[in-house]
mmCIF file of C-alpha atoms and ligand atoms in Angstrom:
data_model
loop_
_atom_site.group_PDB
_atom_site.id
_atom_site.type_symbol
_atom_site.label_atom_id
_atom_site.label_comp_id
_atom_site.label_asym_id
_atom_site.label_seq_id
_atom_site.Cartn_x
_atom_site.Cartn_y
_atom_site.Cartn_z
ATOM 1 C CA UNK A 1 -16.758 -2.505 -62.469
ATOM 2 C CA UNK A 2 -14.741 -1.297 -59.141
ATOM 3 C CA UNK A 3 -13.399 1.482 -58.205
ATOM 4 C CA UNK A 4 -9.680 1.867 -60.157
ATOM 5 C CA UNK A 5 -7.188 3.732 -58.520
ATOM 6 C CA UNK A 6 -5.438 6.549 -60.416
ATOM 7 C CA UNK A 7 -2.199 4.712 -61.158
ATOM 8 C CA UNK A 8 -2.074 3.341 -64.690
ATOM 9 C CA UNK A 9 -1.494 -0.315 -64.571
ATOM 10 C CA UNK A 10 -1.135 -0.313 -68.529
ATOM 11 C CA UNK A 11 -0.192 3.105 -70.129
ATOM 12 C CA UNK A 12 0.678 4.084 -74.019
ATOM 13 C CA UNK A 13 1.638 7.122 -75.473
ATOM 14 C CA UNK A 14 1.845 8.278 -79.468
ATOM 15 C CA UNK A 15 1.769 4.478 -80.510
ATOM 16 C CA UNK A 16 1.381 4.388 -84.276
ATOM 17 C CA UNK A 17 0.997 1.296 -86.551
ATOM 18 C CA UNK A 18 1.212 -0.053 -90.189
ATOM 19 C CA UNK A 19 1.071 -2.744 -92.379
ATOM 20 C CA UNK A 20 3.115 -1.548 -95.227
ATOM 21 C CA UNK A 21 1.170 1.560 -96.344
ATOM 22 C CA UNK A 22 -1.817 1.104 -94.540
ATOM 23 C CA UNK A 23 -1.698 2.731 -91.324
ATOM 24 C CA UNK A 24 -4.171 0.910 -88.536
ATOM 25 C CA UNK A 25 -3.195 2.560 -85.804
ATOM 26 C CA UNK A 26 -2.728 6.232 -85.226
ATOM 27 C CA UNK A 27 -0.804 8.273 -82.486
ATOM 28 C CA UNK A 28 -2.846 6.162 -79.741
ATOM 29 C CA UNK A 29 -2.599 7.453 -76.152
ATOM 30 C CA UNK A 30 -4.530 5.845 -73.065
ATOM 31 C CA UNK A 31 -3.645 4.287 -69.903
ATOM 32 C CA UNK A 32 -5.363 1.338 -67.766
ATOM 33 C CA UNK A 33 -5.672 2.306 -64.256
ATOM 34 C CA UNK A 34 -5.063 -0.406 -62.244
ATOM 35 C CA UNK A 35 -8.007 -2.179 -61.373
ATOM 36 C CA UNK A 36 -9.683 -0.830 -64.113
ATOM 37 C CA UNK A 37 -11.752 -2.223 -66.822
ATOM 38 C CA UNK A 38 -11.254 -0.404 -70.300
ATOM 39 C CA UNK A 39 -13.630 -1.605 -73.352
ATOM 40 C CA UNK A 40 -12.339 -1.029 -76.870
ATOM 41 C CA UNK A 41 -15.480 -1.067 -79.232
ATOM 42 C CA UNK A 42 -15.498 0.663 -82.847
ATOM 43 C CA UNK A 43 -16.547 -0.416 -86.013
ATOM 44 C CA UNK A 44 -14.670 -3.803 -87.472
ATOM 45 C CA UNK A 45 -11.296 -2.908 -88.929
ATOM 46 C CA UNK A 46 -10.624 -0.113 -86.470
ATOM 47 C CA UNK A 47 -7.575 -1.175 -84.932
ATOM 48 C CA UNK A 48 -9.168 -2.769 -82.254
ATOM 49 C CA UNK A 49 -7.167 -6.069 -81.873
ATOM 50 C CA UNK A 50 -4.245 -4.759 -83.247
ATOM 51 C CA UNK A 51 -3.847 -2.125 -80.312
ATOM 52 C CA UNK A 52 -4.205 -5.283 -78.447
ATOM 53 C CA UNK A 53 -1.436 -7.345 -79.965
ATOM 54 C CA UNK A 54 0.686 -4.211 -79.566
ATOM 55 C CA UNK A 55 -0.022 -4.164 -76.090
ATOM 56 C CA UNK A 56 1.219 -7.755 -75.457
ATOM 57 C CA UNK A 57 3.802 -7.000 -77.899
ATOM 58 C CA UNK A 58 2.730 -9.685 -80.689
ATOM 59 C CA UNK A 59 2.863 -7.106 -83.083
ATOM 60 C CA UNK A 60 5.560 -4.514 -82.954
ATOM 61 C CA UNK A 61 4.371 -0.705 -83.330
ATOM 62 C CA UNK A 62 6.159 1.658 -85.094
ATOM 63 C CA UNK A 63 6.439 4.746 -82.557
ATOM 64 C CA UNK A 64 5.161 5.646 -79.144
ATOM 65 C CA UNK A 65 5.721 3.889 -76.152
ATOM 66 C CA UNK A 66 4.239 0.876 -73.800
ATOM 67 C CA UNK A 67 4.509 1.204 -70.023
ATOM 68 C CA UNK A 68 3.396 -1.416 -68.107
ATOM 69 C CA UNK A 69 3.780 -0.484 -64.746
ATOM 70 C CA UNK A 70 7.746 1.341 -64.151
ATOM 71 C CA UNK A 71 8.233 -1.467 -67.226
ATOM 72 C CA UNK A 72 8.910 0.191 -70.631
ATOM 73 C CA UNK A 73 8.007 -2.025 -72.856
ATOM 74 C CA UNK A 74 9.245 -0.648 -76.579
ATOM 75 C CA UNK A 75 12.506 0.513 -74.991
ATOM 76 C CA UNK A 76 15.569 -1.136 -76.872
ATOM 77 C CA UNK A 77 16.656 -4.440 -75.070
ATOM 78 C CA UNK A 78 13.095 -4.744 -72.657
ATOM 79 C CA UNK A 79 12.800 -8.271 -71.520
ATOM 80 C CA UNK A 80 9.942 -8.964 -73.854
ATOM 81 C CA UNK A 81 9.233 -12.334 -72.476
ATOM 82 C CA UNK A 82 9.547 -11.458 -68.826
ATOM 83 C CA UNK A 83 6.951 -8.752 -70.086
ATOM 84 C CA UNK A 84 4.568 -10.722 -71.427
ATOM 85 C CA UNK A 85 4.632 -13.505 -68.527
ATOM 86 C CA UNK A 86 3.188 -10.346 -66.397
ATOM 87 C CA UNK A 87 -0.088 -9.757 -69.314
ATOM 88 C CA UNK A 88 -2.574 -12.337 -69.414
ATOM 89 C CA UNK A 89 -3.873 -12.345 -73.117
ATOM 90 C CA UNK A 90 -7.274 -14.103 -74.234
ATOM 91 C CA UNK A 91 -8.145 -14.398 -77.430
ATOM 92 C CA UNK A 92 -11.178 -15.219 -79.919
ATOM 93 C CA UNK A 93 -9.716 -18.853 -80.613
ATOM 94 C CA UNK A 94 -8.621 -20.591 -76.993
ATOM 95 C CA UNK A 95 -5.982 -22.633 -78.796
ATOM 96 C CA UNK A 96 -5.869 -25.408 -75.609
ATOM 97 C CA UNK A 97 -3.396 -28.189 -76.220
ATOM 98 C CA UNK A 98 -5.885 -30.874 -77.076
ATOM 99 C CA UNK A 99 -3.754 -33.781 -75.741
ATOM 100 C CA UNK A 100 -3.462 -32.503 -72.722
ATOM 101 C CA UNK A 101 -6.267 -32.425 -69.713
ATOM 102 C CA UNK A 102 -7.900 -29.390 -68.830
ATOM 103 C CA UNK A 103 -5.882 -29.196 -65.657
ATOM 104 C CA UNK A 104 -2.582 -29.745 -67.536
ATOM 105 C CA UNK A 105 -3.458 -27.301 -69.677
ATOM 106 C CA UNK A 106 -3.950 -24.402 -67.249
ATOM 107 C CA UNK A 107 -0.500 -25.783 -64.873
ATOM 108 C CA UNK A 108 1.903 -25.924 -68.143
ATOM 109 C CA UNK A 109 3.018 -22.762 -67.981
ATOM 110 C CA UNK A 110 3.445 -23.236 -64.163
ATOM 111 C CA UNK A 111 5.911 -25.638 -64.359
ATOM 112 C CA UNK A 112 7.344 -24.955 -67.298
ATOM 113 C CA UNK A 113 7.742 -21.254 -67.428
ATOM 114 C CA UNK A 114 7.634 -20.615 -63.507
ATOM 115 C CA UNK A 115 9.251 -23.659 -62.814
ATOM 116 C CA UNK A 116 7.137 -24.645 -60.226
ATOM 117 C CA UNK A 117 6.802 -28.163 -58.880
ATOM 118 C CA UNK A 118 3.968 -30.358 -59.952
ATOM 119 C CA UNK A 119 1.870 -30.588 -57.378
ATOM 120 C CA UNK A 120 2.117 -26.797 -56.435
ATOM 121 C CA UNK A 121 0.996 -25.882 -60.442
ATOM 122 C CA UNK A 122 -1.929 -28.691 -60.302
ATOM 123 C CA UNK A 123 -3.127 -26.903 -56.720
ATOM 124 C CA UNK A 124 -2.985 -23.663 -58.491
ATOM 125 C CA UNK A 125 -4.998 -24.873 -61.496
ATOM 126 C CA UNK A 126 -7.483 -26.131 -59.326
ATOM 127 C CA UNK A 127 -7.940 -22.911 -57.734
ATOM 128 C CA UNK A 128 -7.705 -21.178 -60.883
ATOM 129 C CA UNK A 129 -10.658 -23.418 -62.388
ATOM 130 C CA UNK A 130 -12.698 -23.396 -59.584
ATOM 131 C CA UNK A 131 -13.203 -19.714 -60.055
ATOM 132 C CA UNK A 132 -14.289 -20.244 -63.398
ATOM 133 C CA UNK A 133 -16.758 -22.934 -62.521
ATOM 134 C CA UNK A 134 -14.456 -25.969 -63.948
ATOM 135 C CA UNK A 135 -13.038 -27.528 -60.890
ATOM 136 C CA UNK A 136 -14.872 -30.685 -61.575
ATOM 137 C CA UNK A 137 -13.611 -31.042 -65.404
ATOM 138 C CA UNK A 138 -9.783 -30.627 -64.376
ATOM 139 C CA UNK A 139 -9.157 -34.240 -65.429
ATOM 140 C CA UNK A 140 -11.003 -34.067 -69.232
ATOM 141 C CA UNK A 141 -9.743 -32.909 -72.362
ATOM 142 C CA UNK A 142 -10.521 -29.737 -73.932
ATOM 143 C CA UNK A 143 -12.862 -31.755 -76.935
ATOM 144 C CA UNK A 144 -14.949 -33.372 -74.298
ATOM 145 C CA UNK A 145 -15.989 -29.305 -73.182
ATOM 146 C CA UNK A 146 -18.097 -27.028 -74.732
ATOM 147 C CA UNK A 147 -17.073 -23.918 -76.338
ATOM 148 C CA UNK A 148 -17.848 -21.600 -73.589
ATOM 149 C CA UNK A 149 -15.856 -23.623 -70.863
ATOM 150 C CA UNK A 150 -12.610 -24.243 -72.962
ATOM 151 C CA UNK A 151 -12.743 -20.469 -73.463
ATOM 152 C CA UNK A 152 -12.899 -20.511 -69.383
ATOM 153 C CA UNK A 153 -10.526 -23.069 -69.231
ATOM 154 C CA UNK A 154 -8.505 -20.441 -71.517
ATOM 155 C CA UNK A 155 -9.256 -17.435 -69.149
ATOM 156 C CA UNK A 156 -8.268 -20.126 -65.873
ATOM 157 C CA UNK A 157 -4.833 -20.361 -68.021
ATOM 158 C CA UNK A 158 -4.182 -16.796 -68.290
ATOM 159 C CA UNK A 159 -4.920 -16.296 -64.484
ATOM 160 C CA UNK A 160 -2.869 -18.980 -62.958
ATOM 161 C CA UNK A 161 0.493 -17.050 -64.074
ATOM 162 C CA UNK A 162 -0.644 -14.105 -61.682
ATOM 163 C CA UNK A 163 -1.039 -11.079 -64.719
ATOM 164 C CA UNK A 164 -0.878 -7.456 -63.943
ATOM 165 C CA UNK A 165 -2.898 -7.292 -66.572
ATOM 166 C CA UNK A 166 -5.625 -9.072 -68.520
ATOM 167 C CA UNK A 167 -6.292 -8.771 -72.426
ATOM 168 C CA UNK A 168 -9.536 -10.100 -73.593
ATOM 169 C CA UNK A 169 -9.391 -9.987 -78.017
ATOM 170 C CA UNK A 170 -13.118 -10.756 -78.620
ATOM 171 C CA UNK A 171 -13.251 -13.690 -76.063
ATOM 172 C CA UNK A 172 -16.766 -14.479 -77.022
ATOM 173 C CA UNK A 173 -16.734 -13.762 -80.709
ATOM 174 C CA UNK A 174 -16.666 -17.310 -81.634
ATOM 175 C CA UNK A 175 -19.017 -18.915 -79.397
ATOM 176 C CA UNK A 176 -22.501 -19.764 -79.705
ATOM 177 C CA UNK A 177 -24.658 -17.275 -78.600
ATOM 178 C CA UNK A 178 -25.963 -19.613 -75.345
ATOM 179 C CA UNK A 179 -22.311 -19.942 -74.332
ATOM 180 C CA UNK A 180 -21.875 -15.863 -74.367
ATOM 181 C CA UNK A 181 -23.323 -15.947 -70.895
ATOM 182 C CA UNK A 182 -21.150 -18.082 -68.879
ATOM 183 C CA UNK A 183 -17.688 -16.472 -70.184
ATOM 184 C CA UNK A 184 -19.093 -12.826 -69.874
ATOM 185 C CA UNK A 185 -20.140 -14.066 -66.717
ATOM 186 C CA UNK A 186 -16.609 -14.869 -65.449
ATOM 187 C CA UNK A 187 -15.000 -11.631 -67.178
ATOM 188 C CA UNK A 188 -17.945 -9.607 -64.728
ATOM 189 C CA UNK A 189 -16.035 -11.592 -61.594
ATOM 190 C CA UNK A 190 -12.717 -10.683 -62.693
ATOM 191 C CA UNK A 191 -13.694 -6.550 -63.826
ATOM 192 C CA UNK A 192 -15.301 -6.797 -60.584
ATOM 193 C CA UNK A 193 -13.030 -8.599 -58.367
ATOM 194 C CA UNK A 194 -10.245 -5.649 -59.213
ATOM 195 C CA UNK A 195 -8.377 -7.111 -62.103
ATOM 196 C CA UNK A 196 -7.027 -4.656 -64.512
ATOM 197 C CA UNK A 197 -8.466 -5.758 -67.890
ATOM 198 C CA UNK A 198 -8.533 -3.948 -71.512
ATOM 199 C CA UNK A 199 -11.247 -6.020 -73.248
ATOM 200 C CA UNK A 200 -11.977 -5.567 -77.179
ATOM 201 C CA UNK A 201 -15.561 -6.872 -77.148
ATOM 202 C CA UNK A 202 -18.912 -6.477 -79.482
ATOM 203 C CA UNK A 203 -20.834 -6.994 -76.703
ATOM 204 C CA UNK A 204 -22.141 -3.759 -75.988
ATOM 205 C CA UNK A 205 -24.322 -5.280 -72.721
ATOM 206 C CA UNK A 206 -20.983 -6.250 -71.254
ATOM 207 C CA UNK A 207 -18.815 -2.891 -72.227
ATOM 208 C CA UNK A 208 -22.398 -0.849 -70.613
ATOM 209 C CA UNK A 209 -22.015 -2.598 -66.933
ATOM 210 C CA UNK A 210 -18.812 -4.033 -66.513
ATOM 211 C CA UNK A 211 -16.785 -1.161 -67.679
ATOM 212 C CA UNK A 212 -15.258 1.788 -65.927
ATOM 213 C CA UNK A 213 -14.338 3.698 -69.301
ATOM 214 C CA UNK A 214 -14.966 2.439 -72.644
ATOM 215 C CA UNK A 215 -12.877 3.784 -75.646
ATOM 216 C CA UNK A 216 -14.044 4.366 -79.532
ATOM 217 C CA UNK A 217 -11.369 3.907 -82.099
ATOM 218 C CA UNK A 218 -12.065 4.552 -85.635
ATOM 219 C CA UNK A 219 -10.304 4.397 -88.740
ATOM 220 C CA UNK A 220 -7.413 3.568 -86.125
ATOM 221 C CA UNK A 221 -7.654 6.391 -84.054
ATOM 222 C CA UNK A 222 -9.240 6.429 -80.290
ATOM 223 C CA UNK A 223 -11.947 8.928 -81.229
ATOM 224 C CA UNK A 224 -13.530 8.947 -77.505
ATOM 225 C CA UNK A 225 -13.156 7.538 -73.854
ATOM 226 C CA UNK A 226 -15.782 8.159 -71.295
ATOM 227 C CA UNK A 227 -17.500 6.231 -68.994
ATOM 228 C CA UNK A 228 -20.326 4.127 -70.340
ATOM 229 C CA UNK A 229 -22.847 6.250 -69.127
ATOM 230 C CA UNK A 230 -21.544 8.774 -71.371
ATOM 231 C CA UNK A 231 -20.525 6.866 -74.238
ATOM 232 C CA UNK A 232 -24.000 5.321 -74.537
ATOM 233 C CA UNK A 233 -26.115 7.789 -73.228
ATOM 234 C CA UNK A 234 -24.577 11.231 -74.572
ATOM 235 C CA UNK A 235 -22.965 9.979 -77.820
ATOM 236 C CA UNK A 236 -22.443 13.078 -79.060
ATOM 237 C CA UNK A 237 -19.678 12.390 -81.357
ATOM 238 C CA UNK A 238 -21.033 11.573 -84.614
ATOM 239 C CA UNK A 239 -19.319 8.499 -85.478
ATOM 240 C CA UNK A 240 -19.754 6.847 -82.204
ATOM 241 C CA UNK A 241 -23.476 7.538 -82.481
ATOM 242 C CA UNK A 242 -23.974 6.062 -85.918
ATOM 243 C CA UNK A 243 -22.330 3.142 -84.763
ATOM 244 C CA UNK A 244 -23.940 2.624 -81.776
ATOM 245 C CA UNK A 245 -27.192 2.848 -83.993
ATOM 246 C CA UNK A 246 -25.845 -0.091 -85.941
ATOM 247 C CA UNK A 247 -24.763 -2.155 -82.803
ATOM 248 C CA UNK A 248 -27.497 -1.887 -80.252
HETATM 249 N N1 ATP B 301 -1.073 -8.751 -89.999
HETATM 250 C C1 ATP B 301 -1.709 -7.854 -90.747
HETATM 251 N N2 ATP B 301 -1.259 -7.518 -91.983
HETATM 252 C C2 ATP B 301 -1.888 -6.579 -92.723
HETATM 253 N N3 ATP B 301 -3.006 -5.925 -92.337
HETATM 254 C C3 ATP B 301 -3.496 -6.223 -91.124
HETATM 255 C C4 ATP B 301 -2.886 -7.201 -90.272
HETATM 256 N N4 ATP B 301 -3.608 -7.272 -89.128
HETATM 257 C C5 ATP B 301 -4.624 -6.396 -89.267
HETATM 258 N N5 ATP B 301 -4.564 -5.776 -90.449
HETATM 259 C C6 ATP B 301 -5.488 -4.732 -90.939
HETATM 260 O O1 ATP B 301 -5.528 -3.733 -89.965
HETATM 261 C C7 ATP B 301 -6.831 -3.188 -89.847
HETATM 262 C C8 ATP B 301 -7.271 -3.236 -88.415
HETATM 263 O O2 ATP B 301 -7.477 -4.598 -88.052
HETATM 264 P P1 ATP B 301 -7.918 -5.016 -86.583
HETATM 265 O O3 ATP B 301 -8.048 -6.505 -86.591
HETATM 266 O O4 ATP B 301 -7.014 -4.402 -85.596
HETATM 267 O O5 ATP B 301 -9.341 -4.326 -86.493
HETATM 268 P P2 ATP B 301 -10.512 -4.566 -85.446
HETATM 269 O O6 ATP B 301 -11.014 -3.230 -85.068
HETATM 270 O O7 ATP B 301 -10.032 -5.438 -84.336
HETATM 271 O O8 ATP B 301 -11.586 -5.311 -86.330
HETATM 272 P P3 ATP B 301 -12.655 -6.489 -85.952
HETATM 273 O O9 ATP B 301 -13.644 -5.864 -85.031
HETATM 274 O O10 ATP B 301 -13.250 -6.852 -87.281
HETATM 275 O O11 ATP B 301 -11.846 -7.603 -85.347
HETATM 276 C C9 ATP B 301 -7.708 -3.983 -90.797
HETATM 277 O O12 ATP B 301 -7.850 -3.245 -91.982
HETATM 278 C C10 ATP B 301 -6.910 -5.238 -91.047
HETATM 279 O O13 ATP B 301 -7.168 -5.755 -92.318
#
């Protein structure tokens, strides 16, 4: 947690969603200061993730807007792809290129998306992966890691193209419980080391201390956003509170 400014890094307004006639997301407006960390909790099948994907354009909504930044993102003809180079996006499943080592893994992008030369993109994945503890692993491959660092190794990734913005979809959903610590360890650095980050999580411990504000959505709609104090103090909205009595 750090103290955001008042300028949204990350802002959407009326953004609806569906899948044919089931409508997951509904007239959704909230921002992401910058430097802020925002927590998305709710109840599985809120619309959680696919708010998310929305926001990193994966999944197209069908009205309301995405600013990032001056950047509109749903406007007819936006750069998508220069767009998304500027959102770091981590997901449940780190999807690392298994032939490739760690290091090679994280630079990639570098060279081939930034077009940077070699040596500059391996320097910057060091740097990247010695934040996240992994310096000494650059030269392995992904299978010969555990769990918790590839996800790491998948967070170093994200970071090493400079985001405005990080997106964390359930980062430690898959792991074993004793690998939890070490990734929401590193997510704590970043919320607290001023990165702007909207983080769909089930880990209620992480939303209560590393958050600024954490939102509820239900049944696809964001039913609150408070700070965690009040979200898991107060509770007074009914919904929230009967999930928070099946969570905690
Ligand atoms: N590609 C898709 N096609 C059709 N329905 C979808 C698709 N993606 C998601 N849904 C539906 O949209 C609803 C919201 O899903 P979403 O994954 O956003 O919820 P969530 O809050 O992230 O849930 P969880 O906590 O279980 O991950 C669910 O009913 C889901 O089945």
């Amino acid at each position: 947690m750090t103290a955001a400014t008042a300028a949204p890094a990350l802002r959407v307004t009326g953004l609806s969603k569906s899948y044919g006639t089931h409508t997951v997301l509904r007239d959704i407006t909230v921002d992401v200061r910058a430097g802020e960390t925002l927590c998305l909790i709710g109840p599985s099948g809120s619309g959680k993730s696919t708010l998310l994907k929305c926001l990193n354009l994966l999944e197209t909504p069908d009205n309301g807007e995405i600013w990032l930044g001056e950047t509109h993102l749903t406007a007819p003809g936006a750069d998508v792809d220069a767009a998304r180079a500027r959102i770091g996006m981590v997901f449940q499943h780190f999807n690392l290129f298994p032939h490739m080592s760690v290091e090679r893994n994280v630079s990639i992008a570098l060279t081939s998306v930034k077009g940077l030369p070699r040596d500059r993109a391996r320097e910057t994945a060091l740097r990247r992966l010695a934040e996240v503890g992994l310096e000494a692993f650059a030269d392995r491959r992904p299978s010969q890691l555990s769990g918790g660092q590839q996800q790491r190794v998948a967070i170093a990734r994200a970071l090493a193209m400079q985001p405005d913005v990080m997106l964390f979809d359930e980062a430690t959903s898959a792991l074993d419980p004793e690998l939890v610590k070490d990734v929401l360890a590193v997510m704590r650095d970043l919320a607290a080391g001023g990165m702007t980050m909207a983080v769909v999580t089930h880990e209620m411990g992480f939303a209560r201390e590393a958050a600024d504000r954490v939102a509820f959505m239900c049944d696809g709609r964001l039913a609150e956003i408070d700070t965690p104090g009040r979200i898991f103090e107060r509770a007074e909205n009914p919904r929230l509170r009967q999930f928070l009595s099946q969570v905690l």
